[in-house]
Tab-separated table of C-alpha atoms in Angstrom:
chain	number	residue	atom	x	y	z
T	75	MET	CA	11.995	10.100	57.909
T	76	THR	CA	8.673	11.770	58.253
T	77	PRO	CA	5.846	10.746	55.901
T	78	ASN	CA	5.543	14.250	54.531
T	79	VAL	CA	9.134	14.369	53.307
T	80	LEU	CA	7.742	13.744	49.848
T	81	ILE	CA	5.257	16.585	50.137
T	82	ASN	CA	7.951	18.972	51.347
T	83	ASN	CA	10.133	18.164	48.367
T	84	LEU	CA	7.367	17.914	45.812
T	85	PRO	CA	7.836	21.413	44.332
T	86	TYR	CA	11.498	20.645	43.666
T	87	LEU	CA	10.627	17.307	42.062
T	88	LEU	CA	7.921	18.915	39.939
T	89	LYS	CA	10.462	21.409	38.655
T	90	GLY	CA	12.511	18.395	37.575
T	91	ALA	CA	9.415	16.849	36.054
T	92	LEU	CA	8.948	19.973	33.968
T	93	VAL	CA	12.445	19.537	32.523
T	94	THR	CA	11.695	15.864	31.833
T	95	LEU	CA	8.523	16.901	30.088
T	96	GLU	CA	10.325	19.501	27.961
T	97	LEU	CA	13.063	17.047	27.036
T	98	SER	CA	10.442	14.408	26.176
T	99	VAL	CA	8.491	16.754	23.922
T	100	VAL	CA	11.628	17.763	22.017
T	101	VAL	CA	12.900	14.183	21.694
T	102	LEU	CA	9.484	12.849	20.663
T	103	ILE	CA	8.801	15.499	18.043
T	104	ALA	CA	12.286	15.517	16.533
T	105	GLY	CA	12.823	11.747	16.881
T	106	ASN	CA	9.485	10.841	15.321
T	107	LEU	CA	9.842	13.347	12.480
T	108	LEU	CA	13.388	12.265	11.660
T	109	GLY	CA	12.395	8.606	11.835
T	110	LEU	CA	9.330	9.218	9.662
T	111	VAL	CA	11.435	10.811	6.948
T	112	ILE	CA	14.086	8.069	7.118
T	113	GLY	CA	11.407	5.362	7.047
T	114	ILE	CA	9.658	6.826	3.996
T	115	VAL	CA	12.941	7.426	2.184
T	116	ALA	CA	13.961	3.819	2.917
T	117	THR	CA	11.031	2.529	0.871
T	118	SER	CA	11.561	4.770	-2.125
T	119	VAL	CA	15.312	4.850	-2.781
T	120	GLY	CA	17.645	2.485	-4.610
T	121	ARG	CA	19.647	-0.357	-3.183
T	122	ILE	CA	22.592	1.707	-1.899
T	123	GLY	CA	20.312	4.090	-0.029
T	124	GLN	CA	18.437	1.167	1.460
T	125	SER	CA	21.655	-0.450	2.662
T	126	LEU	CA	22.775	2.780	4.311
T	127	ILE	CA	19.469	3.156	6.116
T	128	THR	CA	19.445	-0.501	7.136
T	129	ALA	CA	22.929	-0.016	8.589
T	130	TYR	CA	21.751	3.105	10.463
T	131	ILE	CA	18.816	1.212	11.947
T	132	PHE	CA	20.685	-1.975	12.789
T	133	VAL	CA	23.670	-0.274	14.382
T	134	LEU	CA	21.560	1.993	16.578
T	135	ARG	CA	19.224	-0.817	17.583
T	136	GLY	CA	22.222	-2.854	18.674
T	137	ILE	CA	23.583	-0.235	21.064
T	138	PRO	CA	22.325	0.533	24.583
T	139	ILE	CA	20.979	4.082	24.785
T	140	LEU	CA	23.341	4.790	27.668
T	141	VAL	CA	26.337	4.016	25.473
T	142	ILE	CA	25.214	6.191	22.550
T	143	MET	CA	24.475	9.002	25.005
T	144	LEU	CA	27.910	8.743	26.590
T	145	LEU	CA	29.365	8.713	23.096
T	146	GLY	CA	27.455	11.899	22.272
T	147	TYR	CA	28.557	13.461	25.556
T	148	TYR	CA	32.263	12.794	24.959
T	149	ALA	CA	32.319	12.936	21.157
T	150	PHE	CA	31.522	16.635	20.769
T	151	PRO	CA	34.389	17.798	23.050
T	152	ALA	CA	36.745	15.244	21.478
T	153	LEU	CA	35.978	16.713	18.069
T	154	GLY	CA	36.677	20.165	19.437
T	155	TYR	CA	33.108	21.415	19.795
T	156	ARG	CA	31.911	22.972	23.006
T	157	VAL	CA	28.333	21.879	23.350
T	158	PRO	CA	26.239	21.983	26.515
T	159	ALA	CA	25.674	18.512	27.974
T	160	TYR	CA	21.919	18.662	27.510
T	161	VAL	CA	22.307	19.381	23.813
T	162	ALA	CA	24.762	16.505	23.316
T	163	VAL	CA	22.578	13.953	25.068
T	164	GLY	CA	19.403	15.380	23.530
T	165	VAL	CA	20.801	14.899	20.045
T	166	ALA	CA	21.889	11.365	20.962
T	167	GLN	CA	18.395	10.574	22.227
T	168	ILE	CA	16.753	11.976	19.094
T	169	ILE	CA	18.979	9.899	16.820
T	170	TYR	CA	18.390	6.800	18.916
T	171	VAL	CA	14.603	7.218	18.841
T	172	SER	CA	14.632	7.950	15.101
T	173	ALA	CA	16.134	4.532	14.323
T	174	PHE	CA	13.244	2.729	16.002
T	175	VAL	CA	10.655	5.011	14.411
T	176	ALA	CA	12.252	4.523	10.964
T	177	GLU	CA	12.003	0.758	11.285
T	178	ILE	CA	8.343	0.913	12.375
T	179	VAL	CA	7.455	3.265	9.511
T	180	ARG	CA	9.416	1.278	6.938
T	181	SER	CA	7.822	-2.039	7.836
T	182	ALA	CA	4.339	-0.478	8.029
T	183	ILE	CA	4.717	0.920	4.511
T	184	LEU	CA	5.951	-2.420	3.192
T	185	SER	CA	3.017	-4.229	4.783
T	186	VAL	CA	0.503	-2.378	2.592
T	187	PRO	CA	-0.540	-5.074	0.075
T	188	SER	CA	1.013	-4.725	-3.386
T	189	GLY	CA	-2.472	-5.035	-4.914
T	190	GLN	CA	-3.284	-1.612	-3.447
T	191	ILE	CA	-0.433	-0.047	-5.374
T	192	ALA	CA	-1.337	-1.974	-8.529
T	193	ALA	CA	-4.914	-0.691	-8.283
T	194	ALA	CA	-3.755	2.901	-7.784
T	195	ARG	CA	-1.290	2.672	-10.661
T	196	SER	CA	-3.937	1.213	-12.939
T	197	LEU	CA	-6.016	4.329	-12.318
T	198	GLY	CA	-3.064	6.356	-13.586
T	199	MET	CA	-2.101	7.745	-10.170
T	200	ARG	CA	1.425	9.136	-9.891
T	201	ARG	CA	4.022	8.015	-7.348
T	202	PHE	CA	3.614	10.844	-4.878
T	203	SER	CA	-0.151	10.680	-5.086
T	204	ILE	CA	-0.127	6.919	-4.407
T	205	LEU	CA	2.108	7.465	-1.377
T	206	LYS	CA	-0.099	10.232	-0.016
T	207	GLU	CA	-3.568	8.858	-0.785
T	208	ILE	CA	-3.139	5.104	-0.619
T	209	VAL	CA	0.037	3.940	1.115
T	210	LEU	CA	0.544	6.363	3.991
T	211	PRO	CA	-3.053	6.343	5.279
T	212	GLN	CA	-3.000	2.551	5.451
T	213	ALA	CA	0.535	2.398	6.859
T	214	THR	CA	-0.457	4.915	9.547
T	215	ARG	CA	-3.114	2.578	10.915
T	216	ILE	CA	-0.553	-0.173	11.171
T	217	ALA	CA	2.191	2.026	12.611
T	218	ILE	CA	0.300	4.016	15.264
T	219	PRO	CA	0.249	1.414	18.078
T	220	PRO	CA	3.967	0.547	17.872
T	221	LEU	CA	4.792	4.266	17.470
T	222	LEU	CA	2.887	5.152	20.654
T	223	ASN	CA	4.597	2.294	22.439
T	224	ASN	CA	7.958	3.517	21.210
T	225	SER	CA	7.149	7.040	22.396
T	226	LEU	CA	6.425	5.728	25.898
T	227	THR	CA	9.830	4.064	25.953
T	228	ALA	CA	11.420	7.278	24.685
T	229	ILE	CA	9.897	9.327	27.519
T	230	LYS	CA	11.115	6.914	30.150
T	231	GLN	CA	14.606	6.672	28.769
T	232	THR	CA	15.083	10.439	29.073
T	233	SER	CA	15.915	9.568	32.710
T	234	TYR	CA	19.302	8.321	31.463
T	235	VAL	CA	20.464	11.883	30.857
T	236	SER	CA	20.863	12.250	34.618
T	237	VAL	CA	23.912	9.987	34.345
T	238	VAL	CA	25.931	12.705	32.602
T	239	GLY	CA	24.723	15.379	34.979
T	240	VAL	CA	21.782	16.819	33.107
T	241	TRP	CA	19.285	17.981	35.687
T	242	GLU	CA	15.780	16.615	35.334
T	243	LEU	CA	13.328	14.543	37.388
T	244	THR	CA	15.539	11.527	38.127
T	245	TYR	CA	18.533	13.736	38.906
T	246	ALA	CA	16.461	15.913	41.203
T	247	ALA	CA	15.178	12.799	42.961
T	248	ARG	CA	18.687	11.578	43.630
T	249	GLU	CA	19.608	14.971	45.084
T	250	VAL	CA	16.628	14.899	47.400
T	251	VAL	CA	17.350	11.335	48.487
T	252	GLU	CA	20.953	12.199	49.241
T	253	ARG	CA	19.789	15.079	51.372
T	254	THR	CA	16.863	13.411	53.164
T	255	LEU	CA	17.811	9.713	52.960
T	256	ALA	CA	14.115	9.034	52.344
T	257	SER	CA	14.805	6.917	49.288
T	258	PHE	CA	11.620	4.873	49.514
T	259	GLN	CA	9.122	7.755	49.697
T	260	ILE	CA	10.923	9.901	47.149
T	261	PHE	CA	11.322	7.238	44.484
T	262	LEU	CA	7.740	6.141	45.032
T	263	GLY	CA	6.737	9.740	44.336
T	264	VAL	CA	8.973	9.872	41.262
T	265	MET	CA	7.370	6.682	39.987
T	266	ALA	CA	3.987	8.312	40.319
T	267	ILE	CA	5.143	11.407	38.420
T	268	TYR	CA	6.571	9.363	35.516
T	269	PHE	CA	3.371	7.364	35.434
T	270	ILE	CA	1.261	10.525	35.236
T	271	ILE	CA	3.403	11.840	32.367
T	272	CYS	CA	3.055	8.574	30.438
T	273	TYR	CA	-0.582	7.820	31.248
T	274	PRO	CA	-2.186	9.981	28.526
T	275	LEU	CA	-0.130	8.236	25.846
T	276	SER	CA	-1.105	4.829	27.214
T	277	LEU	CA	-4.744	5.886	27.107
T	278	LEU	CA	-4.343	7.119	23.562
T	279	ALA	CA	-2.856	3.782	22.502
T	280	ARG	CA	-5.819	1.930	24.001
T	281	ARG	CA	-8.353	4.208	22.389
T	282	TRP	CA	-6.682	3.841	19.005
T	283	GLU	CA	-6.753	0.066	19.355
T	284	ARG	CA	-10.488	0.156	19.979
T	285	ARG	CA	-11.128	2.546	17.089
T	286	ALA	CA	-9.089	0.440	14.676
T	287	ALA	CA	-11.031	-2.645	15.786
T	288	VAL	CA	-14.332	-0.947	14.950
T	289	VAL	CA	-13.205	0.091	11.454
T	290	GLN	CA	-12.037	-3.423	10.630
M	236	MET	CA	-6.469	0.870	-36.637
M	237	PRO	CA	-7.104	-1.667	-33.869
M	238	MET	CA	-7.791	-0.351	-30.361
M	239	ILE	CA	-5.247	-2.730	-28.849
M	240	GLU	CA	-2.300	-3.992	-30.826
M	241	ILE	CA	0.048	-6.550	-29.293
M	242	ARG	CA	3.101	-7.599	-31.275
M	243	ASP	CA	5.531	-10.346	-30.327
M	244	LEU	CA	5.206	-9.626	-26.603
M	245	ARG	CA	7.986	-11.283	-24.628
M	246	LYS	CA	8.659	-11.393	-20.929
M	247	SER	CA	10.946	-13.428	-18.717
M	248	TYR	CA	11.760	-13.728	-15.058
M	249	ALA	CA	15.505	-14.404	-15.092
M	250	GLU	CA	15.809	-17.744	-16.945
M	251	LEU	CA	12.096	-18.443	-17.177
M	252	GLU	CA	10.337	-17.131	-20.267
M	253	VAL	CA	6.691	-16.579	-19.330
M	254	LEU	CA	5.512	-14.852	-22.512
M	255	LYS	CA	6.985	-16.260	-25.708
M	256	GLY	CA	5.953	-13.813	-28.383
M	257	ILE	CA	2.245	-13.027	-28.071
M	258	SER	CA	0.571	-11.188	-30.955
M	259	PHE	CA	-3.042	-10.238	-31.430
M	260	ASP	CA	-5.298	-7.248	-32.065
M	261	VAL	CA	-8.492	-6.121	-30.425
M	262	GLU	CA	-10.803	-3.921	-32.462
M	263	LYS	CA	-12.779	-1.076	-30.958
M	264	GLY	CA	-15.841	-2.476	-29.198
M	265	GLU	CA	-14.579	-6.032	-29.421
M	266	VAL	CA	-14.649	-8.431	-26.467
M	267	VAL	CA	-11.764	-10.882	-26.408
M	268	VAL	CA	-11.816	-13.664	-23.845
M	269	VAL	CA	-8.524	-15.285	-22.896
M	270	LEU	CA	-8.679	-18.847	-21.593
M	271	GLY	CA	-5.857	-20.995	-20.340
M	272	PRO	CA	-4.649	-23.096	-17.428
M	273	SER	CA	-3.066	-21.311	-14.488
M	274	GLY	CA	0.550	-20.499	-15.171
M	275	SER	CA	-0.133	-20.077	-18.884
M	276	GLY	CA	0.856	-16.398	-18.742
M	277	LYS	CA	-2.590	-14.922	-19.401
M	278	SER	CA	-2.667	-12.710	-16.292
M	279	THR	CA	0.914	-11.620	-16.863
M	280	MET	CA	0.012	-10.677	-20.438
M	281	LEU	CA	-2.914	-8.630	-19.150
M	282	ARG	CA	-0.737	-6.854	-16.580
M	283	CYS	CA	1.757	-5.951	-19.312
M	284	ILE	CA	-0.968	-4.100	-21.209
M	285	ASN	CA	-1.167	-1.422	-18.525
M	286	LEU	CA	2.438	-1.831	-17.541
M	287	LEU	CA	1.942	-3.302	-14.089
M	288	GLU	CA	4.568	-5.715	-15.390
M	289	GLU	CA	7.615	-4.783	-17.416
M	290	PHE	CA	8.249	-6.687	-20.627
M	291	GLN	CA	11.526	-7.297	-22.390
M	292	GLY	CA	10.487	-7.643	-25.988
M	293	GLY	CA	7.824	-6.706	-28.496
M	294	GLY	CA	5.360	-3.883	-28.212
M	295	ILE	CA	1.864	-2.908	-27.168
M	296	ARG	CA	-0.160	-0.073	-28.603
M	297	ILE	CA	-3.404	1.325	-27.247
M	298	ASP	CA	-5.268	3.411	-29.811
M	299	GLY	CA	-1.981	3.814	-31.657
M	300	GLU	CA	0.122	4.917	-28.643
M	301	ALA	CA	3.045	2.718	-27.616
M	302	ILE	CA	2.802	1.541	-24.005
M	303	GLY	CA	5.873	1.491	-21.792
M	304	TYR	CA	8.593	1.593	-24.405
M	305	THR	CA	9.319	3.315	-27.650
M	306	THR	CA	11.684	2.042	-30.290
M	307	THR	CA	13.890	4.591	-32.013
M	308	GLU	CA	14.718	4.448	-35.691
M	309	GLY	CA	17.995	2.749	-34.936
M	310	GLY	CA	16.016	-0.052	-33.305
M	311	LYS	CA	16.921	0.992	-29.790
M	312	ARG	CA	14.324	0.329	-27.130
M	313	ARG	CA	13.720	3.120	-24.655
M	314	ARG	CA	11.517	3.252	-21.553
M	315	ARG	CA	9.002	6.060	-21.769
M	316	LYS	CA	8.906	8.637	-19.000
M	317	GLU	CA	6.920	7.596	-15.936
M	318	ALA	CA	4.520	10.527	-16.387
M	319	GLU	CA	3.842	9.501	-19.993
M	320	ASN	CA	3.158	5.934	-18.981
M	321	ALA	CA	0.832	7.042	-16.188
M	322	LYS	CA	-1.025	9.116	-18.758
M	323	LEU	CA	-1.418	6.060	-20.974
M	324	ARG	CA	-2.559	3.938	-18.039
M	325	GLU	CA	-5.444	6.326	-17.455
M	326	GLN	CA	-6.955	5.026	-20.682
M	327	VAL	CA	-6.795	1.410	-19.587
M	328	GLY	CA	-9.130	0.334	-16.789
M	329	MET	CA	-8.301	-2.781	-14.821
M	330	VAL	CA	-10.317	-5.018	-12.517
M	331	PHE	CA	-8.485	-7.460	-10.268
M	332	GLN	CA	-9.150	-10.951	-8.979
M	333	SER	CA	-8.698	-9.753	-5.392
M	334	PHE	CA	-10.772	-6.540	-5.883
M	335	ASN	CA	-8.035	-4.319	-4.358
M	336	LEU	CA	-10.502	-1.687	-3.207
M	337	PHE	CA	-8.987	0.976	-0.960
M	338	PRO	CA	-10.082	-0.179	2.528
M	339	HIS	CA	-9.633	3.237	4.145
M	340	ARG	CA	-12.042	4.921	1.756
M	341	THR	CA	-15.785	4.539	1.342
M	342	VAL	CA	-17.287	3.002	-1.756
M	343	LEU	CA	-18.040	6.459	-3.155
M	344	GLN	CA	-14.536	7.715	-2.369
M	345	ASN	CA	-13.052	4.636	-4.052
M	346	VAL	CA	-14.884	5.430	-7.261
M	347	MET	CA	-13.994	9.141	-7.014
M	348	MET	CA	-10.294	8.475	-6.456
M	349	GLY	CA	-9.277	8.411	-10.125
M	350	PRO	CA	-11.279	11.410	-11.339
M	351	LEU	CA	-10.229	13.502	-8.323
M	352	LYS	CA	-6.560	12.603	-7.967
M	353	VAL	CA	-5.626	11.867	-11.561
M	354	LYS	CA	-7.929	13.934	-13.741
M	355	GLY	CA	-8.264	16.665	-11.161
M	356	ILE	CA	-11.909	17.379	-11.912
M	357	ALA	CA	-14.092	19.247	-9.425
M	358	ARG	CA	-15.358	17.312	-6.427
M	359	ARG	CA	-19.018	17.900	-7.203
M	360	GLU	CA	-18.575	16.671	-10.743
M	361	ALA	CA	-16.578	13.630	-9.602
M	362	GLU	CA	-19.249	12.741	-7.080
M	363	ALA	CA	-22.031	12.965	-9.678
M	364	LEU	CA	-20.038	10.719	-11.999
M	365	ALA	CA	-19.311	8.245	-9.197
M	366	ARG	CA	-22.969	8.075	-8.177
M	367	ASP	CA	-23.984	7.457	-11.779
M	368	LEU	CA	-21.558	4.562	-12.023
M	369	LEU	CA	-22.616	3.095	-8.684
M	370	LYS	CA	-26.188	3.212	-9.899
M	371	LYS	CA	-25.120	1.435	-13.055
M	372	VAL	CA	-23.564	-1.436	-11.060
M	373	GLY	CA	-26.529	-1.439	-8.679
M	374	LEU	CA	-24.752	-0.238	-5.557
M	375	LEU	CA	-25.871	3.331	-5.064
M	376	ASP	CA	-27.264	2.426	-1.640
M	377	LYS	CA	-23.778	1.294	-0.531
M	378	ALA	CA	-22.061	4.577	-1.465
M	379	ASP	CA	-21.131	5.508	2.105
M	380	GLN	CA	-20.144	2.036	3.317
M	381	TYR	CA	-16.552	0.885	3.710
M	382	PRO	CA	-15.520	-1.962	1.380
M	383	ALA	CA	-15.060	-4.402	4.280
M	384	ARG	CA	-18.826	-4.289	4.857
M	385	LEU	CA	-19.597	-5.489	1.317
M	386	SER	CA	-19.849	-9.012	-0.093
M	387	GLY	CA	-17.257	-10.153	-2.608
M	388	GLY	CA	-19.640	-9.656	-5.509
M	389	GLN	CA	-20.470	-6.144	-4.362
M	390	GLN	CA	-16.802	-5.294	-3.871
M	391	GLN	CA	-16.013	-6.481	-7.367
M	392	ARG	CA	-18.806	-4.363	-8.834
M	393	VAL	CA	-17.326	-1.356	-7.041
M	394	GLY	CA	-13.983	-2.346	-8.567
M	395	ILE	CA	-15.570	-2.166	-12.002
M	396	ALA	CA	-17.178	1.206	-11.240
M	397	ARG	CA	-13.850	2.561	-9.965
M	398	ALA	CA	-12.108	1.567	-13.203
M	399	LEU	CA	-14.945	2.973	-15.339
M	400	ALA	CA	-14.737	6.304	-13.533
M	401	MET	CA	-11.581	7.085	-15.499
M	402	GLN	CA	-13.638	6.681	-18.682
M	403	PRO	CA	-11.056	4.328	-20.179
M	404	LYS	CA	-10.882	3.293	-23.807
M	405	VAL	CA	-10.209	-0.274	-22.808
M	406	MET	CA	-11.150	-2.486	-19.840
M	407	LEU	CA	-9.058	-5.424	-18.650
M	408	PHE	CA	-10.585	-8.104	-16.407
M	409	ASP	CA	-8.169	-10.381	-14.583
M	410	GLU	CA	-10.061	-13.456	-13.344
M	411	VAL	CA	-12.512	-11.162	-11.655
M	412	THR	CA	-14.896	-13.908	-10.539
M	413	SER	CA	-12.310	-16.449	-9.386
M	414	ALA	CA	-12.308	-15.285	-5.772
M	415	LEU	CA	-16.112	-15.182	-5.508
M	416	ASP	CA	-18.587	-17.604	-3.986
M	417	PRO	CA	-20.483	-19.309	-6.825
M	418	GLU	CA	-23.763	-17.531	-6.037
M	419	LEU	CA	-22.060	-14.116	-6.359
M	420	VAL	CA	-20.502	-14.735	-9.766
M	421	GLY	CA	-23.677	-13.948	-11.709
M	422	GLU	CA	-24.088	-10.366	-10.484
M	423	VAL	CA	-20.538	-9.483	-11.615
M	424	LEU	CA	-20.888	-11.198	-14.985
M	425	ARG	CA	-24.159	-9.322	-15.529
M	426	VAL	CA	-22.382	-5.976	-15.204
M	427	MET	CA	-19.646	-7.119	-17.588
M	428	ARG	CA	-22.209	-8.335	-20.112
M	429	GLN	CA	-23.911	-4.946	-20.012
M	430	LEU	CA	-20.584	-3.200	-20.621
M	431	ALA	CA	-19.918	-5.442	-23.603
M	432	GLN	CA	-23.314	-4.583	-25.038
M	433	GLU	CA	-22.600	-0.896	-24.646
M	434	GLY	CA	-19.583	-1.339	-26.903
M	435	MET	CA	-16.685	-1.241	-24.423
M	436	THR	CA	-13.444	-2.741	-25.729
M	437	MET	CA	-12.574	-5.534	-23.310
M	438	ILE	CA	-10.031	-8.255	-22.683
M	439	ILE	CA	-11.345	-10.787	-20.197
M	440	VAL	CA	-9.184	-13.442	-18.580
M	441	THR	CA	-11.514	-16.007	-17.065
M	442	HIS	CA	-12.373	-19.632	-16.452
M	443	GLU	CA	-16.094	-19.056	-17.065
M	444	ILE	CA	-16.490	-20.852	-20.380
M	445	HIS	CA	-20.230	-20.317	-20.681
M	446	PHE	CA	-19.706	-16.610	-20.241
M	447	ALA	CA	-16.894	-16.674	-22.813
M	448	ARG	CA	-19.228	-18.249	-25.346
M	449	ASP	CA	-22.085	-15.824	-24.654
M	450	VAL	CA	-20.218	-12.558	-24.429
M	451	GLY	CA	-16.920	-13.051	-26.246
M	452	ASP	CA	-16.509	-11.965	-29.857
M	453	ARG	CA	-13.338	-14.009	-29.983
M	454	ILE	CA	-11.594	-16.529	-27.760
M	455	ILE	CA	-7.856	-16.897	-27.351
M	456	PHE	CA	-6.478	-20.016	-25.713
M	457	MET	CA	-3.034	-19.648	-24.126
M	458	ASP	CA	-0.706	-22.236	-22.696
M	459	HIS	CA	2.938	-22.072	-21.624
M	460	GLY	CA	3.235	-18.410	-22.533
M	461	ALA	CA	2.001	-18.684	-26.107
M	462	ILE	CA	-1.277	-18.491	-28.013
M	463	VAL	CA	-2.273	-22.022	-28.950
M	464	GLU	CA	-5.601	-21.376	-30.658
M	465	GLU	CA	-7.916	-18.512	-31.372
M	466	GLY	CA	-11.199	-18.043	-33.121
M	467	LEU	CA	-14.913	-17.373	-32.865
M	468	PRO	CA	-16.382	-18.798	-29.654
M	469	ALA	CA	-18.907	-21.042	-31.391
M	470	ASN	CA	-16.278	-22.591	-33.652
M	471	ILE	CA	-13.390	-22.888	-31.317
M	472	LEU	CA	-15.338	-24.304	-28.379
M	473	ALA	CA	-17.179	-26.830	-30.520
M	474	ASN	CA	-14.123	-27.916	-32.504
M	475	PRO	CA	-10.943	-27.432	-30.501
M	476	LYS	CA	-7.973	-28.366	-32.651
M	477	SER	CA	-5.136	-28.853	-30.219
M	478	ASP	CA	-4.994	-31.593	-27.590
M	479	ARG	CA	-4.133	-29.048	-24.931
M	480	PHE	CA	-7.281	-27.030	-25.577
M	481	LYS	CA	-9.413	-30.183	-25.711
M	482	GLN	CA	-7.976	-31.248	-22.393
M	483	PHE	CA	-8.571	-27.820	-20.903
M	484	LEU	CA	-12.179	-27.696	-22.072
M	485	ARG	CA	-12.865	-31.173	-20.738
M	486	ARG	CA	-11.553	-30.152	-17.329
M	487	TYR	CA	-13.392	-26.837	-17.088
M	488	GLN	CA	-16.508	-27.549	-19.079
M	489	GLY	CA	-17.129	-30.722	-17.122
M	490	ASP	CA	-18.154	-28.586	-14.198
M	491	TYR	CA	-20.774	-26.827	-16.268
M	492	LEU	CA	-22.283	-29.679	-18.246
M	493	ASP	CA	-25.202	-29.984	-15.851
M	494	THR	CA	-25.943	-26.284	-15.579
């Protein structure tokens, strides 16, 4: 157990980190976009549509991500589709993230005061125009902090994909530990790498908070 | 033809009937002040005129055009298309008790919103119009501020300018001074008085009885969803006929007897 066991294995871990980063980018972009659409639709459809979306959100929120990922991993083969593991778990992660995003977006839109919409309507503004000019800009300010928070969680929970054998940072770390038995140094290093990946988003969240405070 | 024509307007929330057949006309250039205790239905009536509230019976016409619903020859009531109703709303300006300025836009952008996004006129033209209106309400120097930086009275004057920017045929004022500190009421009433003098057709829901007497061409007193009395301000305020109006005047005028 030499101190430089981490340094020796760093290139391998960084290769894993790159996969984690790629997976995160895909999950964040697709998950946030899907959730955004679902959240907006939830506030502009009839009662049946709302119930369906509420069910979508509630069911997904009530399931551990590991379970929905395992479901995705086994469901495709059970249905007769041959899908690579990383696609199955990626799709599961995107759907999972979208439920949380949808709920954040939906509640942010509903928290825009009704007087704002009344004022816009009284000017003669049409539905789409009110959404674009009045509701969404105000909802965005409300939604950004929880959305950034949610994105941080989403990045970290990509580590779960290692459970079904998808190779990324956490999986690579376990390989190295098995080989070197230097669990302490390696996982400390992995911690640092995850932190570095997440740090910019944390910074962004802080900066946004300060900016929003100034505008108010 | 009257500018605003309201016939047997009825509205209910489930069991509760809040408007029980309101009828009156407003001529072009006329200023009608609506008085009444809270819960009398006066704000709801106002919100029906530009269809912020749906109504179940009767009809409203602005400059001859039916608002919200049309009735076919067979007597069937049909909701007009949303685009048609939006078009009609453009002609009716509204100012709210709680201002409802757009907090994410500057004062200038608030006033430009209607002309730009509804009328689709050129930005330069919209800005010139907006600056003119801000000058009119005495707030040209606040054009680039955000609403949160303004006092209540200033915000409400921007609210008036924003509604005027659509060059409406009619202006509706819904208790626009009720949320203001007493010393800020005057500056808003001054703008409204000027509008009245310029010949704008206005319906004003208010508790400011002095203002009603000075500026109103006619006063309507509402209670429990119906018109109880109406008439010329000088007559009706000096000789209220119904007990309910007498009671109301005693309560609200009492505050002003010294002033």
